[in-house]
Coordinates of C-alpha atoms in Angstrom, one line a residue:
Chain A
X250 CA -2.5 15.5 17.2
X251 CA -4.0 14.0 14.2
X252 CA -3.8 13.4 10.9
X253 CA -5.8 11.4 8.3
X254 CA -5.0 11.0 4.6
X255 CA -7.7 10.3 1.9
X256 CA -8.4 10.0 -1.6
X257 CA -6.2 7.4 -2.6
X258 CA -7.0 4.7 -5.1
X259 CA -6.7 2.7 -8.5
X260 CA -5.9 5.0 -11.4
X261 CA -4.9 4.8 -14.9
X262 CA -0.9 6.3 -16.5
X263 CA -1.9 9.3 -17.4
X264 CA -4.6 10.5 -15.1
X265 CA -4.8 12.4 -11.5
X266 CA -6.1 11.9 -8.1
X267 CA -5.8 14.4 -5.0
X268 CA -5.2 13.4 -1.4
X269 CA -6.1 15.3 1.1
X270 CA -4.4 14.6 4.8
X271 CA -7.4 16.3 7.7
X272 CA -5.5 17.9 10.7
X273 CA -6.5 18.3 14.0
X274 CA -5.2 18.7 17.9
X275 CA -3.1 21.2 17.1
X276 CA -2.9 24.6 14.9
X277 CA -2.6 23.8 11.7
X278 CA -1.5 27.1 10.4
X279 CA 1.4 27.5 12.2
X280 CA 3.2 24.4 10.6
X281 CA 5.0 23.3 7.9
X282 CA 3.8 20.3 6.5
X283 CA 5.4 17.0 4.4
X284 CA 3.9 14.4 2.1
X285 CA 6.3 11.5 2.0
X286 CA 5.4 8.1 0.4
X287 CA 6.3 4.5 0.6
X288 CA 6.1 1.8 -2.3
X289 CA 5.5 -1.3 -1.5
X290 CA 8.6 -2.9 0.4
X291 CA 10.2 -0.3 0.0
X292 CA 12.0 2.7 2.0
X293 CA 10.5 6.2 2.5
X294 CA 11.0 8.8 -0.3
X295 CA 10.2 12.4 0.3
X296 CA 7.9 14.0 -2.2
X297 CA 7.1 17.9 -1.2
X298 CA 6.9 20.2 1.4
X299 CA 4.6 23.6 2.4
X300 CA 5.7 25.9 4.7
X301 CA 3.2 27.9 7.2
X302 CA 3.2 30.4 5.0
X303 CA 2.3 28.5 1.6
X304 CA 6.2 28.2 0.3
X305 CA 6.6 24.8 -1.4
X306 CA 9.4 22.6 -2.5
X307 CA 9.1 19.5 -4.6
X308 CA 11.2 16.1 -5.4
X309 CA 12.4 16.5 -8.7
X310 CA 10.9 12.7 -9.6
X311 CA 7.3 14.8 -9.3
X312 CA 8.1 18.1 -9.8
X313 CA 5.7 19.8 -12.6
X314 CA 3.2 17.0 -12.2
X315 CA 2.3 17.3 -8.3
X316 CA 1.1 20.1 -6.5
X317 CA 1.1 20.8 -2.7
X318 CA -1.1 23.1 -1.0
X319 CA -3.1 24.0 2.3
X320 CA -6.2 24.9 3.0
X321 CA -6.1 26.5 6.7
X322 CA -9.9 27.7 7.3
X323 CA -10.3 23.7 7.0
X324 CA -7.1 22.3 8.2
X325 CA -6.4 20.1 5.3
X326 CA -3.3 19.5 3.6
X327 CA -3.4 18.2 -0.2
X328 CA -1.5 17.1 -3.4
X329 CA -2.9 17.0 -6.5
X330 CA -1.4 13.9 -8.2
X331 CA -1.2 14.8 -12.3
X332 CA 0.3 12.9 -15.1
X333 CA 0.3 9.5 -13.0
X334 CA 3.0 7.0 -13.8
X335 CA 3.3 3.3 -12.5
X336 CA 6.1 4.5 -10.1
X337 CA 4.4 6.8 -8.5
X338 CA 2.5 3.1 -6.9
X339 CA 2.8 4.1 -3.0
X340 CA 1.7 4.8 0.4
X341 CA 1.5 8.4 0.4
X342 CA 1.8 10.0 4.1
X343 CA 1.4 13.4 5.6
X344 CA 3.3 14.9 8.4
X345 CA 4.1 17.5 10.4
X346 CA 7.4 19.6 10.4
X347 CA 9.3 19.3 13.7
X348 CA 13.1 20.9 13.5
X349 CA 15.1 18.7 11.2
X350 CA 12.2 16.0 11.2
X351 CA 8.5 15.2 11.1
X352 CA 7.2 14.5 14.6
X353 CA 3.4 13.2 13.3
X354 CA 2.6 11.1 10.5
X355 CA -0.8 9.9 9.1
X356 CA -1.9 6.2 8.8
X357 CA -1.3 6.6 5.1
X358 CA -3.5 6.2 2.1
X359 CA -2.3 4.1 -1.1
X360 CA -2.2 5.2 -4.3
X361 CA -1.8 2.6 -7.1
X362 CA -1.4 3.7 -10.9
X363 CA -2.0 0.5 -13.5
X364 CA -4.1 0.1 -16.5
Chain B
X235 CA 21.1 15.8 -3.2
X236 CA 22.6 14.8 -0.2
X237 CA 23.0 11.0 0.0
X238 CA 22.5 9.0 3.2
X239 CA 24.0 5.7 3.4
X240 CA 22.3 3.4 6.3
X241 CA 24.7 0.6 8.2
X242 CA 23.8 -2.7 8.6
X243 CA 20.6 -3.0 6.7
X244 CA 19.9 -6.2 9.2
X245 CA 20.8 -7.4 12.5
X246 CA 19.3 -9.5 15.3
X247 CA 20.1 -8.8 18.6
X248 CA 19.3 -10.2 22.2
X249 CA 17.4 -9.1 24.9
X250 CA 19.3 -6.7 26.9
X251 CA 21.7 -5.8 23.8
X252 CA 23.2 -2.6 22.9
X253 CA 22.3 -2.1 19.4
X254 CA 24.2 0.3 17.2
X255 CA 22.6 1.5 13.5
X256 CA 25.0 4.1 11.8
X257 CA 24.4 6.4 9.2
X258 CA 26.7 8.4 7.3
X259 CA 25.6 11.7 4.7
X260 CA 27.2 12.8 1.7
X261 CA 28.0 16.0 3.3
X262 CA 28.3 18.0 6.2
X263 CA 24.5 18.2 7.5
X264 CA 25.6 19.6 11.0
X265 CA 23.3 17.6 12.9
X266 CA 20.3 17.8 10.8
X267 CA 19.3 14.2 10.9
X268 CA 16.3 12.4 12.3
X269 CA 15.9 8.9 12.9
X270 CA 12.4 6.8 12.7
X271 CA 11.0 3.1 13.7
X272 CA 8.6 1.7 11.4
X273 CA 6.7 -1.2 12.5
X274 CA 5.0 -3.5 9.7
X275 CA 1.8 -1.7 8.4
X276 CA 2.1 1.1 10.6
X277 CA 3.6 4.6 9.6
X278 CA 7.2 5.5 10.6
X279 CA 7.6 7.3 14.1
X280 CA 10.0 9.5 15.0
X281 CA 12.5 9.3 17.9
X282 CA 15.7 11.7 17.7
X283 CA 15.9 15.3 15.5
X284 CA 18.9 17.0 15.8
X285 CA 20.8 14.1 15.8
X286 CA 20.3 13.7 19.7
X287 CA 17.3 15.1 21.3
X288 CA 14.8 12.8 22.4
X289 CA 11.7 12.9 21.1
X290 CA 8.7 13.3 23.0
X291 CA 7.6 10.0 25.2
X292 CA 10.1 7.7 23.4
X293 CA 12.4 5.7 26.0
X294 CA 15.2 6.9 27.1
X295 CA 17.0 3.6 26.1
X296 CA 17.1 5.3 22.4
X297 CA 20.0 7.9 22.0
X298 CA 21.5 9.8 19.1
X299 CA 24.9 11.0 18.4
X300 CA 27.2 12.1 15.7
X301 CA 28.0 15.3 14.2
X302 CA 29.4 16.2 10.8
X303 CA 28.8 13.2 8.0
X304 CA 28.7 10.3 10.6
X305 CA 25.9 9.7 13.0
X306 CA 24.4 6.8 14.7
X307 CA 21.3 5.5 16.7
X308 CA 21.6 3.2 19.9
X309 CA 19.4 1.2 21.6
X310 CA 20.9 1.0 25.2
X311 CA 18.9 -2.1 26.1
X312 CA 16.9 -4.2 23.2
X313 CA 13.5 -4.8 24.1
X314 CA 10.8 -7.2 22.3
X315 CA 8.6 -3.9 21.3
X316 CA 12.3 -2.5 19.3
X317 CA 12.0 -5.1 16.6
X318 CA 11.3 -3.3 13.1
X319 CA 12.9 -1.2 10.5
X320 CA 14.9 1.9 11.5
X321 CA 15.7 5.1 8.8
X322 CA 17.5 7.8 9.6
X323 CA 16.7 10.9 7.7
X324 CA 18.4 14.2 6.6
X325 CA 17.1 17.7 7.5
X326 CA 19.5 20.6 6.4
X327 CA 18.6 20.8 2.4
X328 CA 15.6 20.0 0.5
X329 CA 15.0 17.4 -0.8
X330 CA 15.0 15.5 2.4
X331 CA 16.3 12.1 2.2
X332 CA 16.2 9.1 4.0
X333 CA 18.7 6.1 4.4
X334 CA 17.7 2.9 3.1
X335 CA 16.7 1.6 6.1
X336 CA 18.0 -1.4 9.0
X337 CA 15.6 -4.1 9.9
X338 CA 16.1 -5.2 13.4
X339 CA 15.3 -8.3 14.7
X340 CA 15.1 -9.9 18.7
X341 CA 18.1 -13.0 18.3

């Protein structure tokens, strides 16, 4: 199993970036799938969540501004990042729903809004 | 949301020692709780779900345990490779949340 973010960068308040999190060694269609993230020092906040079957849930801190979704014929995960703000500065993760956990997670990508 | 609160957010311990991190949720999450090791720079891994099953080709020196509110993570043994920061994590309701986190250090 593995799973690498990209996409991440320097951006402005205000604008948007996508990430996208490539799957492979397993089949990607049958899982749910997380995007977590990390600021710097910090501890690990959850950010949204797609379900085999394309349902989606969102943290309220980004909800109406991000958007998860799957692309299966390519395994690739993404979130669209809209409406950046200088909290949303992170490591942004992708992983894989296991039970009550996430049993793979990328090697991150970081995402830093500033002017 | 369902707040976890993470016990002690440091602690060294020797070579050999049981080490004990506990976490307690805001409600009843009947054992939907994960717990994780990140290393520095790396990305968290995971190594009980369910509160106490074992995750894949982690040692068998981690356990889980708990049920209810209260659960906790122990390290039967402390090993060089256990140093970092552990976070336990609930399952049962979206949105997931994680405790604040315990950064464990060899004595």
């Amino acid at each position: 199993v593995q799973l690498v973010e990209s996409g991440g960068g320097l951006v402005q308040p205000g604008k948007s970036l996508k990430l996208s999190c490539s799957a492979s060694g397993f089949t990607f269609s049958s899982y749910g799938m997380h995007w977590i993230r990390q600021a710097p020092g910090k501890g690990l906040d959850w950010v949204a969540y797609i379900s085999s079957s394309s349902g989606t849930v969102y943290a309220d801190a980004v909800k109406g501004r991000f958007t998860i979704s799957r692309d299966n014929a390519k395994n690739t995960l993404y979130l669209q990042l809209n409406s950046l703000k200088s909290e949303d500065t992170a490591i942004y993760y992708c992983a894989r729903r296991h039970y009550s956990g996430l049993d793979y997670w990328g090697q991150g990508v970081m995402v830093t809004v500033s002017s | 949301d369902i707040q976890m609160t993470q016990s002690p957010a440091s602690l060294s311990a020797s070579l050999g020692e049981t080490v004990t991190i506990q976490c307690r949720a805001s409600e009843d999450i009947y054992s939907g709780l994960a717990w994780y090791q990140q290393k520095p720079g790396k990305s968290p891994q995971l190594l009980i779900y369910g509160a106490s099953s074992l995750q894949d080709g982690v040692p068998s020196r981690f356990s889980g345990s708990g049920s209810g509110t209260q659960y906790s993570l122990k390290i039967s043994s402390m090993q060089t490779e256990d140093e970092g920061v552990y976070f336990c994590q609930q399952g049962l309701k979206y949105p997931f949340t994680f405790g604040s986190g315990t950064k464990l250090e060899i004595k």
